[in-house]
Structure formats: C-alpha cells, structure tokens
Amino acid sequence: MEESELYIKSNLIRERNLNMNPYLHPLPPGSVRLSGPCGDTLDKIIKNRLLPLEMGHLTEPFRLRNEEDYLWRCEFWGKIVRSMILAWRSTGNAELLAKIRLAVKDILSTQTPDGCISSYPADKQLEGWDIWGRKYVMLGLLRYLRDVERDDKIETTLCRLADHLIAQIGEREIKTFGYHGGLAASSIINAFVQLYEVSRIRRYLEFAEKIIRGGCSTRHNIFEAAENLTPPSEIGNAKAYEMMSCFEGLAEYNQAAETPLYPAAVPRFYRLLHFHELMIHGTMGARDCYGELDYDCRYKQTRTDSGMLGETCVTATWLHYCEHQLMLDGNVMAANDAEITFLNAAIGSARYDGAWFCHINPSPLSAFSPKIPAYEQQTGYGEDCCVAQGPEAAAMAPYLAVMASPDGYAVNLYEAMEVRDLLKITGSYPYGPEAKITLKIPAPAKFELKLRIPEWWNDRCSLKVCGKECPAVPGSWCSCSREWHPDDVIDLHFDLSVRRIEAPGDPSSEAYMSGSIVLAESSRLPQSRHPLPDDAEFTDLPPHDGFRCLKAVSGGGILGDYASAGNLFRADDLLQVWFPRTPPYHTPYRRGFENPPQLKS
Ligand SMILES: [Zn+2]
C-alpha cells in the first residue's frame, strides 16, 4: 500500500476517536513535519538509534519465555515499536515502516494457543514486570492499529492476549501483582481502554474500570489522593513514571466511557505535578540514584542531596500527560510546559547524534555535573528503559506541535515546520526572535486559529495577523477566528532577553532562561563569575561547537542551551544550571522541604 493511502486510511481510524470530542486532538499521521530543533533531533534519532536496531533481539524474550529473574526485558519491544510508529507518523520514513511491520509480525508469532504473549515462564507469570511488559506489547500493537492501519489479525491477537490476562487474574486485584505497590501492573488501564476503542468490546472497558476503582496502589486509592490534593510524593510509593501512567489510563478511560470516574483527579494531578515536581528543564524525579521518584522536586532542584534528578521515562510520560490535559480541556499551561520539556529535558536527553540517551539528567543542577549515558539494565541485553523512551519524547513534538480544535486548530510550537494543507512556520524561533506562520490552505476557509502565548510573553513581544497588531495575554490562547486565505501571514516576534529565574523555595539561587530555553554554564565554554552582577548583559553569539544557542555574558563567559550542554555524554563534558545570587534576597526564604514526605524503605 502507498504511504499516502496509509495516511488517508489512518485518518478514517482517527475519525472514530473524534466522536469522543476531545478539546484538542492530534492531527492525522503525515500532517506535521518539524525542521527546527525537535525535528532535527528526531531525524538523528531515527537514523542513528531506531533504524540500526535489531528487532529480533527485542522479540527473543517472548519467544523463549525465559525471563526468570523478574526483570523488564519484556518492556522494550512495545516501547520501541510504539516510539518508531510515532516517529514514522511524522516523517513517513519507509525504512522505519518496514521495520515496524516486521517487528509486529514477529511478536504475533510468539502468541501461544492460550492467547498468552509473555516473556515470563508460566510459573512466574503475573509477577515482577510481566503485566507491565504485556501492557507495552498491547500499546505497541494498538498504536499500529490506530496510526498505521487496521488489521483484523492484530486485533484478534490483542483480544486473545487481553482475555488470557483477564482469565489469569481472575477474581484477584491487579494491584496485588508486580512492583511499586501495584502501580506498575495497574498502569495497564490505558491499553484496555484503547483496546475497547478499537474493538468496541465492553468487557475491556469494564476491566479498566475495575482497575481504576481498585485505586491502583496497595497503599491507598491514588485517584482519591489526587482529588484530595495530596502531594505526589505522598501518593502511592511516589514512583513518578508508573504513577503518571495510571493517571494517563484514567484520562483515557474518562474520554472513552459514558460516565467518568474521579473526574477531578486528572486535572488536579496535573497541577500537583506542575507545582510540586516540575523542575526548570521540564522533567521530574529525584531522591534515589535513578531520578525516578516524586520528591517535591520543584523545591529541591537546587539541593545537592536530592539524589539523582529527572529520569527520561518521566520526561516522556509527562509529555503524554500534558497531551491529556490538552485533550481534556485545552489547558494552555500544559502546552507551555510541553514546550519547555521538549526544548530542554527531552531533546537534551539525547546524545549529540541521537544514538543514545541519558537515564538521569545532570545531578545536581547546582554544581558542574555531566549527562551520564544510560547503561544496559540487564547484563548482556544492551537496553535501558530511558534509551527506549527517549525517542518517544522527541516524537511527541510533531504529535503536539499543531492540534485540531473544535472550531479549527491550535498552534503549540513555533519551530520551523510544515503542516499539510494548513500552514508553514519559518523563522529563527526558539533560538531567535522571529516566527512567521504562512497559511497553506488550498482555498479560502473560515476557522479559528488558536496561538499559544507563552507565560514569558511581554510588551516587547508582538503578534501581527495579516499585518494588523493583535493583543496577546501571557500564558493564554490568542484566538484568531476569521476567513483565512492562502498565503495569509501571522508574524510573531518574541522577546528572548535573558531572564533571571529565582529558584522556587530557594531565593539564594538563580538560573537563566531565554524564552523557553534554559541556559547553562558548560565546561566546553568560557565560564562566567557568579553571582552575576545585577547589570550583567547578554549578547547573542552564532551557534557553534555543537551548541544550538549561545549568549555571551558581559564581564566574560558564555552561556549555552541546556539541551546542547553535556551532550557529548563524557565525564569531562559538564554543565550547571543553578547559581548563587547576589544578596539581599527579596523573597522570604521558604524551603519547600520543611515537612519532608515520609521516606520509605
Ligand atoms: Zn527510564
């Protein structure tokens, strides 16, 4: 089948999901192609990480069912195939599609007559990461059905896999299996909701409902906890990635079901994460040596004793959670958060060539430290959860860049891109101040264009629609509803003057941002003396030495963008984000850890 036909067919599949009236929803496959920093990073990832992968290696544990050590080789097939499909969705890369098809055929062949697809031997099934791994197999196959093409054989395989799991669990509660107090196994909710959406078989939605009503954690009901505004570090066992995945499942359930469950939990949990956990570079996770736990990170990100910071799996899952906010109610805060995550933590987790990723972000952020490449998690297997998830984070950028809204479209990102039959963006943004949107519609049409206005928008920024100045409010949507004509132009001018950001809860520290770009000191650049004087000035330099963005500091030194700093992944390639400030501090000193969450063993 021709790729263009595939895209058209996918549009029809997507139509089914439109019935659920999400506020914003992604455009069909093949619509959005980015060529700014996110697009360039994705291209490198496809070329140097995804295409060279040997897919048979990922299917092997399922063929042999010999994962006897209760580990998670079972997650890699699904995670990687799902990220490949998301990468193909934007680029239409034919080689990638051929690989995806082979991988799908291969995993189907591992299903035994009882319906089981598992990497665990029969006597160990349901324990350890088994259910989690089956979830990722389901998510990989479901994304194939949703974004590539419908296929009855795959749908039947999925139904048999799901029925086998339901029968294996029987009357027991899924949260009593696996790791992290039930969070990992319970996060299979979204796979069952998506299977219901594809098959319309009610028992899959009912199974998801049962998991949700069970509360997902052996400690307490995590959805009730979020509705009661419990800080994330005190919900479940605080495992950021698995817990967010459960809330993702609830978000999907509430879009698919007639009657939502815990309707306040999804938006409240988003705000809890934003205000308790989100760090300056757009990721979360601290406390342990892997950067995987909610820990009031927003208030502890300048500390040197917070453990390692920012698992890349958390970054990718956070982007999905932002997607759910946009679909739920078009919350512009989620679009602003997503941009910061894309331009810093997400593309900054990839090595300069896109071939590998870091598991943890540099830790601490308040002293020179390196981006450490992820190591293989199971000796001899050669994979790491975050190396598998890194491509997903980058491939989310075209997925969310421009979305459909009830009355038109919403523009979330302003890097250079083409959106088929809709618009083209050119200009120097996000590293330079200009973005020019040119309408590329085939004929005049009346619709609404919602433009995301960043929170740092000020009166030195400007927005002109067809040459006419438009008022814009920081941190809002600017809605332009009119009859658009081919080649109509919207000009955005951003003020990218360097801003000093006071650390939340720690007024003795500051960081520097230019627009949505976090700036860092780098061992590859001449360094400044800190604290910087109040009257320090910053001058743009042309990008060089692998940096996407550079700012010379008056008095000496150069700051570079966080994403490019440290991206050689070498022990001598160091960066720092938080710096001491010059007293006096105008904000009352308010550490966020006066009431530390209970540490669990
Ligand atoms: Zn990970």
Coordinates of C-alpha atoms and ligand atoms in Angstrom, one line a residue, residues 75 79 241 292 311-314 359 377 384-387 389, ligand 1:
E75 CA 9.0 -3.7 28.0
K79 CA 8.2 0.8 24.0
Y241 CA 6.6 7.2 35.8
E292 CA 12.6 8.2 39.4
E311 CA 14.5 10.1 34.6
T312 CA 14.0 10.3 30.9
C313 CA 11.0 7.9 31.1
V314 CA 9.4 10.5 33.4
H359 CA 18.6 7.9 32.1
Q377 CA 19.9 -2.6 32.7
D384 CA 17.8 0.7 29.2
C385 CA 14.2 1.9 29.8
C386 CA 15.1 5.5 29.1
V387 CA 17.0 4.7 25.9
Q389 CA 11.7 6.0 25.8
Ligands
ZN1 ZN 13.6 5.0 32.3

